[in-house]
Coordinates of C-alpha atoms in Angstrom, one line a residue:
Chain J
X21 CA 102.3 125.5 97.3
X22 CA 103.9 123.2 94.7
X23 CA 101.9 122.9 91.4
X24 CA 101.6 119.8 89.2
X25 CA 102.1 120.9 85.5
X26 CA 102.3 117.4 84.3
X27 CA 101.6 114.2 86.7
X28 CA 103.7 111.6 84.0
X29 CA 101.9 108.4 83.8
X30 CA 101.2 108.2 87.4
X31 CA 101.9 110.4 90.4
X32 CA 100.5 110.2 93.9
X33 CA 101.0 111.6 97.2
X34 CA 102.2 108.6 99.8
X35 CA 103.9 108.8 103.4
X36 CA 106.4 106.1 104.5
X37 CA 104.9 104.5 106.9
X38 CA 101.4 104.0 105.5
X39 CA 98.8 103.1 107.1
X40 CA 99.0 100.6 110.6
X41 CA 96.0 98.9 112.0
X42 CA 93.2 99.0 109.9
X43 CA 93.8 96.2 108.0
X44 CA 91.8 94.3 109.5
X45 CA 88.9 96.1 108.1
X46 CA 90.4 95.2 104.3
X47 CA 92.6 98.6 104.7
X48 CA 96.0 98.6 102.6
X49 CA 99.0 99.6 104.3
X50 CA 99.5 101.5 101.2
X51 CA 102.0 104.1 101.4
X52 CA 105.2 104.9 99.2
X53 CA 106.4 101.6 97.7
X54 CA 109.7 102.0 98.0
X55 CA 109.4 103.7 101.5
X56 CA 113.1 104.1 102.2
X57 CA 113.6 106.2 99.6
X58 CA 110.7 108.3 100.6
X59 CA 112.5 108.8 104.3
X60 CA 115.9 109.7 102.5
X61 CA 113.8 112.2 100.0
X62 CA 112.7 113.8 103.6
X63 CA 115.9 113.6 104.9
X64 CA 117.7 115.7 102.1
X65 CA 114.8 118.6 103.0
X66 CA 114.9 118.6 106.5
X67 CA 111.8 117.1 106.6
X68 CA 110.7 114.7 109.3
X69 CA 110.6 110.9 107.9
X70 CA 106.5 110.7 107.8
X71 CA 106.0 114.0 105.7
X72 CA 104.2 113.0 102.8
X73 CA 105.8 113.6 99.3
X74 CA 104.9 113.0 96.2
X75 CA 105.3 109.1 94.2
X76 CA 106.4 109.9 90.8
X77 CA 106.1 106.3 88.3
X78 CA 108.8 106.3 85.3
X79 CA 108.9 110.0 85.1
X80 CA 107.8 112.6 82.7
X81 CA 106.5 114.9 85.5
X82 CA 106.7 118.1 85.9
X83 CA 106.0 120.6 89.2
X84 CA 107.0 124.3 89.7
X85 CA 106.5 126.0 93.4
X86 CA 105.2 129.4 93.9
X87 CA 107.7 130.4 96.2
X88 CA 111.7 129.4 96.8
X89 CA 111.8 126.4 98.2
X90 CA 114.3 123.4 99.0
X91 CA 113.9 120.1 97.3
X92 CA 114.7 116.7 96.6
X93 CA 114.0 113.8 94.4
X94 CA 115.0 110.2 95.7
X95 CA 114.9 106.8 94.2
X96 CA 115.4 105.3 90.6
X97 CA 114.6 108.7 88.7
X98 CA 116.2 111.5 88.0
X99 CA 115.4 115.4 88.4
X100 CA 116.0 118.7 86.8
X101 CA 115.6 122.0 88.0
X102 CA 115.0 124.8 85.1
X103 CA 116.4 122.2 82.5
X104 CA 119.5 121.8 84.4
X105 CA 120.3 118.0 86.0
X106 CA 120.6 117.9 89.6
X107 CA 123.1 115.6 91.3
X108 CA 121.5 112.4 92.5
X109 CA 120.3 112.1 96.6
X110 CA 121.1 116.1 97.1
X111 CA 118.8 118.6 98.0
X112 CA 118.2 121.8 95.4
X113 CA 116.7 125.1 96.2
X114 CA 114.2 126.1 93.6
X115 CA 113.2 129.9 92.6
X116 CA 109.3 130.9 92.6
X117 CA 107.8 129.5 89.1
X118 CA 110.7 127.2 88.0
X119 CA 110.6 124.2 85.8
X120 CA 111.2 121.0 88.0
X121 CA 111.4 117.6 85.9
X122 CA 111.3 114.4 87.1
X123 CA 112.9 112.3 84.3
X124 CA 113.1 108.3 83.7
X125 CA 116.0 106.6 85.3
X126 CA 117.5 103.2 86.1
X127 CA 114.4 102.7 88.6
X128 CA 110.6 102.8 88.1
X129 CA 110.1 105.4 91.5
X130 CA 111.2 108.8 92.2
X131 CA 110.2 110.3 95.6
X132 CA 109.7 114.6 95.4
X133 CA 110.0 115.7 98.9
X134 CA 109.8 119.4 99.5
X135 CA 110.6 121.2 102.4
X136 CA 108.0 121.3 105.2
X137 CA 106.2 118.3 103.8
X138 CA 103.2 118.0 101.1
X139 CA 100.4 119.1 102.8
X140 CA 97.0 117.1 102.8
X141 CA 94.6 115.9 105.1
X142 CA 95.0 112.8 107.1
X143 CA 92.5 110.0 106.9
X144 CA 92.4 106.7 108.7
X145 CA 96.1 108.0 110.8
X146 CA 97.9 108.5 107.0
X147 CA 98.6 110.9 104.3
X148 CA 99.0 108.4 101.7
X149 CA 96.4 108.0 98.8
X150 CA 94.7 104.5 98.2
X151 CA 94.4 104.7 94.7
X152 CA 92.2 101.5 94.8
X153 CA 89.5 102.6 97.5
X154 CA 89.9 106.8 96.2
X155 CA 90.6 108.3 99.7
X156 CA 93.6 109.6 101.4
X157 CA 96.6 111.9 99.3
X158 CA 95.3 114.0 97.5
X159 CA 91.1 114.0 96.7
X160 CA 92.0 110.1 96.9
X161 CA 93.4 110.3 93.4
X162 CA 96.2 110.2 91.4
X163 CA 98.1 113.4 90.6
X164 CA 96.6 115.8 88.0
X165 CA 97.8 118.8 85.5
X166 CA 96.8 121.5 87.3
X167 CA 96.8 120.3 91.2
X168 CA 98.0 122.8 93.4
X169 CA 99.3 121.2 96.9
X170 CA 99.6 122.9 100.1
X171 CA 103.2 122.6 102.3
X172 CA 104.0 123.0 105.9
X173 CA 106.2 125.5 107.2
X174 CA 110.1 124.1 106.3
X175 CA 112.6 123.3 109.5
X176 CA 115.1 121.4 108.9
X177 CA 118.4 122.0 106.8
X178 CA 119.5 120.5 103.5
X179 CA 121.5 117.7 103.0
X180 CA 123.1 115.4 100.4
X181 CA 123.3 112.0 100.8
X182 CA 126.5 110.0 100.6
X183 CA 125.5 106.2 100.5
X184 CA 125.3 104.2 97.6
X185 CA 122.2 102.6 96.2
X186 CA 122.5 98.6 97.3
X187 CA 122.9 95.7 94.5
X188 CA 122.5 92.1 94.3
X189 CA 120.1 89.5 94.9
X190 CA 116.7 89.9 96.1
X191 CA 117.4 88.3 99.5
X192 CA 114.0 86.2 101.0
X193 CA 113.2 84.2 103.9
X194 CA 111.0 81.3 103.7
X195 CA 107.1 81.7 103.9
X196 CA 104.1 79.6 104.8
X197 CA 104.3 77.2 102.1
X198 CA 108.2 77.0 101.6
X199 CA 108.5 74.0 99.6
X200 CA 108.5 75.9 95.9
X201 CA 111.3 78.2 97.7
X202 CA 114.6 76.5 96.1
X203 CA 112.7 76.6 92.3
X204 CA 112.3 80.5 93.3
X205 CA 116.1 81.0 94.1
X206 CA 117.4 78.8 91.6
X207 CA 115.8 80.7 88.1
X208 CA 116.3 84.2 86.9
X209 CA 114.0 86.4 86.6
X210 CA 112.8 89.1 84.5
X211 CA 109.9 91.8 85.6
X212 CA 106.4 91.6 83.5
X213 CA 104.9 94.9 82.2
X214 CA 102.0 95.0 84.4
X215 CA 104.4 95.6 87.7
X216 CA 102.7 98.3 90.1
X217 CA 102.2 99.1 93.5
X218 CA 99.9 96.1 94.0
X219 CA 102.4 94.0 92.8
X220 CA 105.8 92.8 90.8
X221 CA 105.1 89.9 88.3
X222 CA 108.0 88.3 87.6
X223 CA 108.2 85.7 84.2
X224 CA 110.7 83.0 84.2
X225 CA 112.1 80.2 81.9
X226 CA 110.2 77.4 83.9
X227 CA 108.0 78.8 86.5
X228 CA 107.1 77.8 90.0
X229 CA 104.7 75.1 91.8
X230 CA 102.2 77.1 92.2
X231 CA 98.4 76.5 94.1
X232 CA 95.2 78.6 95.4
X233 CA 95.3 77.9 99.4
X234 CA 92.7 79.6 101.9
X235 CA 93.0 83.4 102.1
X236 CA 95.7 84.9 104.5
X237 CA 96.7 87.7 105.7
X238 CA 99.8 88.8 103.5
X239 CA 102.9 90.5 104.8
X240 CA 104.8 92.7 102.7
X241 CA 107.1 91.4 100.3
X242 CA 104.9 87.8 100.4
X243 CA 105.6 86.3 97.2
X244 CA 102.3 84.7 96.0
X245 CA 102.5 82.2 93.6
X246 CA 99.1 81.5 91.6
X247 CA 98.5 77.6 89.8
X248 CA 100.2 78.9 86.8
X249 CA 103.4 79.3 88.6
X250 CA 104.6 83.4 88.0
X251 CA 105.4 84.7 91.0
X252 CA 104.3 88.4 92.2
X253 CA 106.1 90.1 95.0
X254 CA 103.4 91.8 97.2
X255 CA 103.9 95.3 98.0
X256 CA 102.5 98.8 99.2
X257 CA 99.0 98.3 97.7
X258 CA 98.5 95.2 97.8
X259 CA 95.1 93.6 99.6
X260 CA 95.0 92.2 103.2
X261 CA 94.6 88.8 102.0
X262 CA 95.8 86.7 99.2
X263 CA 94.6 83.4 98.1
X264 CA 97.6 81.7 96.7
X265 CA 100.8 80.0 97.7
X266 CA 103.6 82.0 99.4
X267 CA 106.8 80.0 99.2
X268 CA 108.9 83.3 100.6
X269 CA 108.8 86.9 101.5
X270 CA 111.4 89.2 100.6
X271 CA 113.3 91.3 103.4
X272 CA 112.1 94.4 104.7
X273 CA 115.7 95.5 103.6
X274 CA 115.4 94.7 99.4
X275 CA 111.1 95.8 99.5
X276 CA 112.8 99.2 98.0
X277 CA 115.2 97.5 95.2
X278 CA 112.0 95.5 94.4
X279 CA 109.6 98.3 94.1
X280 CA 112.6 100.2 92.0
X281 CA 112.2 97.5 89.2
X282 CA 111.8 98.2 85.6
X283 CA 109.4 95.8 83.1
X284 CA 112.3 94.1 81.6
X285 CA 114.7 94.4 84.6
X286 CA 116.8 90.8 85.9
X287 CA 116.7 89.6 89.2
X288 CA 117.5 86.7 91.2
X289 CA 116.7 85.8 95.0
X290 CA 118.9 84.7 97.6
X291 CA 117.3 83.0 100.7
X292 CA 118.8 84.3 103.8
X293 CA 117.6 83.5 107.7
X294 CA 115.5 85.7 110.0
X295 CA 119.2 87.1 111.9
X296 CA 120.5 87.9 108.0
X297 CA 117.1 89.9 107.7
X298 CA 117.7 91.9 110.3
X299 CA 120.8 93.3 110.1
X300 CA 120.8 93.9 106.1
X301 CA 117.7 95.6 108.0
X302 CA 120.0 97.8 110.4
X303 CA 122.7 98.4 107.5
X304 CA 119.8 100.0 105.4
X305 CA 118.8 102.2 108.5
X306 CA 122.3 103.4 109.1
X307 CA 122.9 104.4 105.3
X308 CA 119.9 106.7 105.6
X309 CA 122.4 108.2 108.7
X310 CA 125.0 108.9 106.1
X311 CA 124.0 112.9 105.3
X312 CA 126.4 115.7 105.1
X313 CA 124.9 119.4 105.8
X314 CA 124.0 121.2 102.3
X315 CA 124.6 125.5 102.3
X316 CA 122.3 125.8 99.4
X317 CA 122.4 129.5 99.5
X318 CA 126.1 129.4 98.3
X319 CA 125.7 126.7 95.7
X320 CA 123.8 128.5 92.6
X321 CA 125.0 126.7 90.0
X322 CA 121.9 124.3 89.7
X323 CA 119.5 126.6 92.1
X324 CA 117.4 127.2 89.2
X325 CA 117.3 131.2 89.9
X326 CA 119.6 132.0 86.9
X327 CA 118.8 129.6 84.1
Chain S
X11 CA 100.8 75.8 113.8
X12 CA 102.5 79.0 114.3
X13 CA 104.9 79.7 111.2
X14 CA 107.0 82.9 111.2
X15 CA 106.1 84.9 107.8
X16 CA 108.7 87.0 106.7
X17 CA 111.0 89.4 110.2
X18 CA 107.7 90.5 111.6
X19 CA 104.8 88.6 111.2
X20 CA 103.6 85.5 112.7
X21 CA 100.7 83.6 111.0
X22 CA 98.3 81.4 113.2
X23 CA 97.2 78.6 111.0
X24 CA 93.9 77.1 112.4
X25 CA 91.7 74.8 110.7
X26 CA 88.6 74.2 112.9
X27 CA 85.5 76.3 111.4
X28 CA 85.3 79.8 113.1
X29 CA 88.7 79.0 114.7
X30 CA 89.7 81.9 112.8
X31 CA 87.4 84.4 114.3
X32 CA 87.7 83.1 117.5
X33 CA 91.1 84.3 118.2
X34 CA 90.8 87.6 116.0
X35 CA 87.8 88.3 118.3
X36 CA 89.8 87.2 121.5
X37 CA 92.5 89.5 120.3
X38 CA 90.5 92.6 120.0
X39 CA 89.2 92.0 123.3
X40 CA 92.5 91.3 124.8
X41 CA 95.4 92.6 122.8
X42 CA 98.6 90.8 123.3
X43 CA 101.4 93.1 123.8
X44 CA 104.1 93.8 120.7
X45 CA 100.9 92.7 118.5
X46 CA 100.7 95.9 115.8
X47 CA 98.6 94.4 112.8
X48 CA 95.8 91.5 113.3
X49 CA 94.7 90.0 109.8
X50 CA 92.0 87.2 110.1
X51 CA 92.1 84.7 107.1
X52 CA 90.0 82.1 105.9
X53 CA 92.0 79.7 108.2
X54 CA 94.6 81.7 109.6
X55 CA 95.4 84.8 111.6
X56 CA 98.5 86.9 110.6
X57 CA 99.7 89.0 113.0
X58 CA 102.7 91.6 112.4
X59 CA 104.9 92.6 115.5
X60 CA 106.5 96.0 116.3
X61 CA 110.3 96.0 116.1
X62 CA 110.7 96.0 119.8
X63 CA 108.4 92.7 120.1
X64 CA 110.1 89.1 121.5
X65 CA 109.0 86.9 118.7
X66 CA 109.2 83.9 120.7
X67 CA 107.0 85.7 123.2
X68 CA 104.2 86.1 121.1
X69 CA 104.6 83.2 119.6
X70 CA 104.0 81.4 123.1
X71 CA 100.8 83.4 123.6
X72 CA 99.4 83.2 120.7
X73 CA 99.4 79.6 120.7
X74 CA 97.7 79.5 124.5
X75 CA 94.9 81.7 123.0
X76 CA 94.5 79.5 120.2
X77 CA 95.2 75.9 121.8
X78 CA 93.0 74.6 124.4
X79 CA 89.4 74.2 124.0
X80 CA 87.5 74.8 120.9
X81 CA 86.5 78.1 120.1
X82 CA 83.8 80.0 122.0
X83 CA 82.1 83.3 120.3
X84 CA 80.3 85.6 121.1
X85 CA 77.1 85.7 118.7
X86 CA 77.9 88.6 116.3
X87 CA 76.4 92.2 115.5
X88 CA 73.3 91.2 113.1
X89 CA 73.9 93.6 110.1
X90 CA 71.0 93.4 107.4
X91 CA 71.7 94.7 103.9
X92 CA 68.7 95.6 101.7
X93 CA 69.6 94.3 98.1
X94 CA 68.0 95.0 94.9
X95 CA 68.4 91.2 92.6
X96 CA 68.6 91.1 88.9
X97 CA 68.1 93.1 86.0
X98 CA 70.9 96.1 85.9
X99 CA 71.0 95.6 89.7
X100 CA 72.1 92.1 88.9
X101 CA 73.6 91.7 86.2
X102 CA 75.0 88.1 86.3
X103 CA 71.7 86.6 88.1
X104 CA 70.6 84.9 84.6
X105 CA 74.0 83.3 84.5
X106 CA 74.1 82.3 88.0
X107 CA 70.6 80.5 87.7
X108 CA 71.9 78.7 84.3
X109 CA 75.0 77.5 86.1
X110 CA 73.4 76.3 89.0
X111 CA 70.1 74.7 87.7
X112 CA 68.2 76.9 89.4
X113 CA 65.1 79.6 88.1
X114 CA 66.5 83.3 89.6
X115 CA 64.1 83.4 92.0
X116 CA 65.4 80.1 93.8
X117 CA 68.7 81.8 93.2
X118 CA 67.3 84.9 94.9
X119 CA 65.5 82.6 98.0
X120 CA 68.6 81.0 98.6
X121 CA 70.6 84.3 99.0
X122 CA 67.8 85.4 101.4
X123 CA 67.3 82.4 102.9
X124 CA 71.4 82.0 104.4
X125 CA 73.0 83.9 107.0
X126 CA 76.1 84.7 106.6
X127 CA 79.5 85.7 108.5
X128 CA 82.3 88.1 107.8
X129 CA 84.8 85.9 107.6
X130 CA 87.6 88.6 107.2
X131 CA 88.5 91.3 104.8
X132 CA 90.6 91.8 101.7
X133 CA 91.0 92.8 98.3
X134 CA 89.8 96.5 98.7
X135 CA 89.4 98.8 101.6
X136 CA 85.9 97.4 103.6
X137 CA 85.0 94.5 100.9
X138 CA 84.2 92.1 103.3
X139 CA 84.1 88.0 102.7
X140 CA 80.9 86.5 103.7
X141 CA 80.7 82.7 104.0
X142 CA 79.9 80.3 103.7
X143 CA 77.0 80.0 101.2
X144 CA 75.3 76.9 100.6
X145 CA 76.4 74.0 98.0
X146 CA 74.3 74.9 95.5
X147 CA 74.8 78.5 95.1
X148 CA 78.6 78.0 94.4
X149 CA 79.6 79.2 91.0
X150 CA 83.0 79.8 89.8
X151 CA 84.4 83.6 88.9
X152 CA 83.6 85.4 85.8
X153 CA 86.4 83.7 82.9
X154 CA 87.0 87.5 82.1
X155 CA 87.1 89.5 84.8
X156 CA 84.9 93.4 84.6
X157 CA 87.0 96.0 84.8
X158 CA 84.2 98.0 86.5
X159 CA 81.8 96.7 88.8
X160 CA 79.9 99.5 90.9
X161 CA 80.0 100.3 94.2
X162 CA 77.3 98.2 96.1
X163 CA 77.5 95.5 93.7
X164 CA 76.3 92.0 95.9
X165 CA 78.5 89.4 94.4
X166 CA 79.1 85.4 94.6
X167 CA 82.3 83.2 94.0
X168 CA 82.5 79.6 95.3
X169 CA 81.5 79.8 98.9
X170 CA 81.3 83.3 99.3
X171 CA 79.5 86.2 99.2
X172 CA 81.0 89.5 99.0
X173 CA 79.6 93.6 98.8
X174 CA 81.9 95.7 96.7
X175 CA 82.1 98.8 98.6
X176 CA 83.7 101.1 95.3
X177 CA 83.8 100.9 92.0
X178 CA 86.5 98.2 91.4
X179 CA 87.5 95.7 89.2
X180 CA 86.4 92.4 90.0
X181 CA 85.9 89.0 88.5
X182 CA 82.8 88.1 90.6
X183 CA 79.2 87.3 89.5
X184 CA 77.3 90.5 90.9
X185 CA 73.4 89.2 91.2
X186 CA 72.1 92.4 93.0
X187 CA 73.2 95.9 94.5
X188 CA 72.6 97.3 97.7
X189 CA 72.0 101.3 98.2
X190 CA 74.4 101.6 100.9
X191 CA 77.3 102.9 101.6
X192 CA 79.9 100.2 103.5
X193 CA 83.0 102.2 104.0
X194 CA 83.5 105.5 105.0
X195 CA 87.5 106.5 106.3
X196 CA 86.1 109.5 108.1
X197 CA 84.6 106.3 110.6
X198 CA 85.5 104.5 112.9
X199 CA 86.0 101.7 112.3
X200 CA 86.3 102.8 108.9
X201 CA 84.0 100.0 107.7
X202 CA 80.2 99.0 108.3
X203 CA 81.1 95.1 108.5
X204 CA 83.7 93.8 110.4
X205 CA 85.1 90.2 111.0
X206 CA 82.7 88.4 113.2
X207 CA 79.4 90.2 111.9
X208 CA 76.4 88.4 110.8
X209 CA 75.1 88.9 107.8
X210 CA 71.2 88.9 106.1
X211 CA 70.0 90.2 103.1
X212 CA 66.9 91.6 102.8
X213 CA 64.7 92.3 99.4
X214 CA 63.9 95.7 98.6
X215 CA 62.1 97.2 95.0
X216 CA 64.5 99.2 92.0
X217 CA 62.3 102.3 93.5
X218 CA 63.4 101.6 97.1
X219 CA 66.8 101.5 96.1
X220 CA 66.7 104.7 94.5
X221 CA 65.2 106.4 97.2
X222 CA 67.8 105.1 99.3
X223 CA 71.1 105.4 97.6
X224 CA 73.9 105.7 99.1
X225 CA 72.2 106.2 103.2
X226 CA 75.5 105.6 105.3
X227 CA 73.6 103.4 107.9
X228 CA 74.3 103.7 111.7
X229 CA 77.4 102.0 112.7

């Protein structure tokens, strides 16, 4: 099992994928926000891509295993095994009852995978938890002091990645009501406090046309645009339908630089066309190919067993 | 019109009154191939795509489902709610009645009195939007939003009607609160009303309500 000594502001258990087919019946996709991170996490354990791990927000959280086991923390945070700082997107082996940190980063998202996958009961096809409806993950709520989660058996081997995180524009294609687009990718923009897995609001010098429009289904990375013109980039969590304008959605390819965003944090969007989506789609998947085989057992200077 | 929405997703913008339904209910019946995701709207349909799916395929039978002739349903499952109006049930009744010019019991008659559809779902796992009400029970949402409003909770906003099926934040004017229990994700489907049900309400006493909170009702 892997124990939660200290959840940090928010922690939850999430899968990749999410959930598929039920929204229809109002049912979030849900799932980790920054999902390609979570696959990488899996990746560095051995793990298949759909084990569930463990969403860590900002960091401050703290886990310890009861028995040795192989680990990995993913994304914009940063990890520590018995007090010591383990190299970003490699996999550590951890003794029984050591210390493992997840500290803040240069992102707002870390991904804990452990070998053999978090394990929790799956509802409605997923492992994730919908914090919003309390089901799924674990008891349908967020992390705990004290929580205690079950793991499969571990198969794969450890890895470390050697890919570098991506940079640049927050690249978007046009949406339903593309007219406000060119006012979206002409302004800079900086990421309000109240970003989450709904959702990241963005504020700006001037702001966007903005309008309420009928309710429709959103996509992920829609960019809904209320009346009073600050756009919010749609994302794990957020509901099956939205009521306001969508002059873009950002690419399936820049969903995880989005979700790694900081209150405070710059961005800018670049509009690109359906073909450019795709492959900066297919780049992404290859860069989670870019793994190199990890012998853990002859690397103790971070395993944690000799502090 | 069929507008592409972001690599994946297609969304079926139809105007005509229960267009909407129509070809969300046409596409449960008869799923088009490559077709992963369908999302009713209040005048649209999104569907989402598999990575394998031709676009342009899809595209082409979507629009022969949704061109043509005007939509043809089938009459809908009747579901009837039992509601409890006013007092803690319904909190924002009073307000309702001042802001329409009506006493709350012509509130509460009028409620009754309309049948309702699911339009399509959103905001929250099985909250369901019912439409339309009539003219003169649309009120506009709460200025300040509640950051709790219970489970059950029968609420209005313009033209719609809506059950909050957990505890959630919500800006809408909650004028009763039914006993049941809407969604359950052990079931399938997951939620007691769909897009395409029909919707009454049906009176029942504070004591009735106690004795039947939270009954999980046959779906």
């Amino acid at each position: 099992v892997i124990a939660v000594v200290d959840p940090g502001p928010l922690a939850s258990v999430q899968d990749a994928a999410g959930r598929r087919g039920w929204r229809r019946y109002g049912v979030p996709t849900g799932g980790a926000a920054d999902a390609w991170s979570a696959r990488l996490a899996n990746r560095l354990v051995g793990n298949d891509d759909a084990a569930a791990v463990v969403e860590v927000t900002l960091g401050g959280a703290t886990f310890e295993t009861d028995a040795p086991a192989t680990i990995a923390l993913t994304g914009g945070l940063r990890l520590r095994v018995a007090a010591r700082p383990v190299p970003a997107s490699q996999a550590a082996r951890v003794a029984a009852g050591t210390r493992i940190d997840v500290d803040g980063g240069d992102g707002a998202r870390g991904y804990l995978a452990v070998a053999g996958g978090i394990r929790v009961p799956i509802v409605l096809d997923g492992a994730s938890t919908d914090l919003r409806a309390g089901f799924g993950g674990h008891e349908g709520r967020a992390l705990r002091a004290g929580d205690v989660l079950g793991l499969g058996p571990p198969s794969g081997m450890a890895h470390r990645w050697l890919g570098r995180a991506p940079s640049g524009p927050i690249r978007v294609l046009a949406g339903p009501h593309p007219a406000a687009l060119p006012v979206l990718a002409a302004s800079r923009w900086t990421v309000d406090p109240r970003a989450d897995r709904t959702g990241v609001r963005l504020d700006g010098p001037g702001g966007v046309p903005g309008a309420e429009v009928d309710s429709m289904g959103l996509p992920l990375g829609a960019i809904q645009v209320p009346p009073e013109g600050r756009p919010i980039v749609m994302l794990a969590d957020r509901p099956v339908t939205g009521g306001y304008a969508v002059p873009g959605c950002v690419i399936r390819a820049d969903i995880g630089p989005v979700a790694q965003l900081l209150p405070g944090h710059d961005l800018e969007f670049a509009i690109v066309d359906v073909a450019a989506a795709r492959a900066a789609w297919a780049v992404r998947e290859a860069e989670l190919e870019l793994l190199e085989p990890l012998d853990l057992a002859s690397d103790a200077g971070w395993a944690g067993a000799h502090p | 019109v069929i507008v592409p929405f972001g690599e994946r997703a297609l969304l079926v913008e139809l105007r005509a009154t229960g267009a909407p339904l129509a070809l969300f209910e046409s596409l449960e019946a008869d799923p088009i191939a490559g077709i992963v995701e369908v999302v009713p709207g209040r005048s649209s349909v999104l569907v989402e795509l598999d990575d394998a799916a031709d676009m342009v395929a899809v595209s082409a039978s979507l629009a022969a489902r949704a061109g043509g002739a005007p939509p043809t349903r089938r009459a809908g499952r009747l579901r009837t709610i039992p509601v409890t109006y006013g007092d803690e049930y319904g909190p924002d009744l009073a307000d309702v009645a001042r802001l329409t010019g009506l006493t709350e019991s012509e509130v509460v008659a009028a409620h009754l009195a309309t049948e309702l559809s699911v339009l399509f779902c959103g905001f929250a796992a099985g909250f369901a939007y019912l439409g339309d009400l009539p003219r003169p029970l649309h009120v506009d949402r709460l200025a300040t939003p509640r950051t709790r409003t219970p489970a059950g909770a029968v609420a209005l906003a313009g033209p719609m009607s809506g059950i909050y099926p957990a505890e959630l934040p919500g800006g809408w004017r909650v004028i009763g609160r039914t006993p049941l229990r809407l969604f359950d994700p052990t079931r399938r489907p997951p939620a007691y009303l769909v897009p395409g049900d029909r919707v009454r309400w049906e009176r029942i006493t504070a004591d009735e309500w106690v004795a039947r909170a939270e009954d999980a009702p046959d779906w």
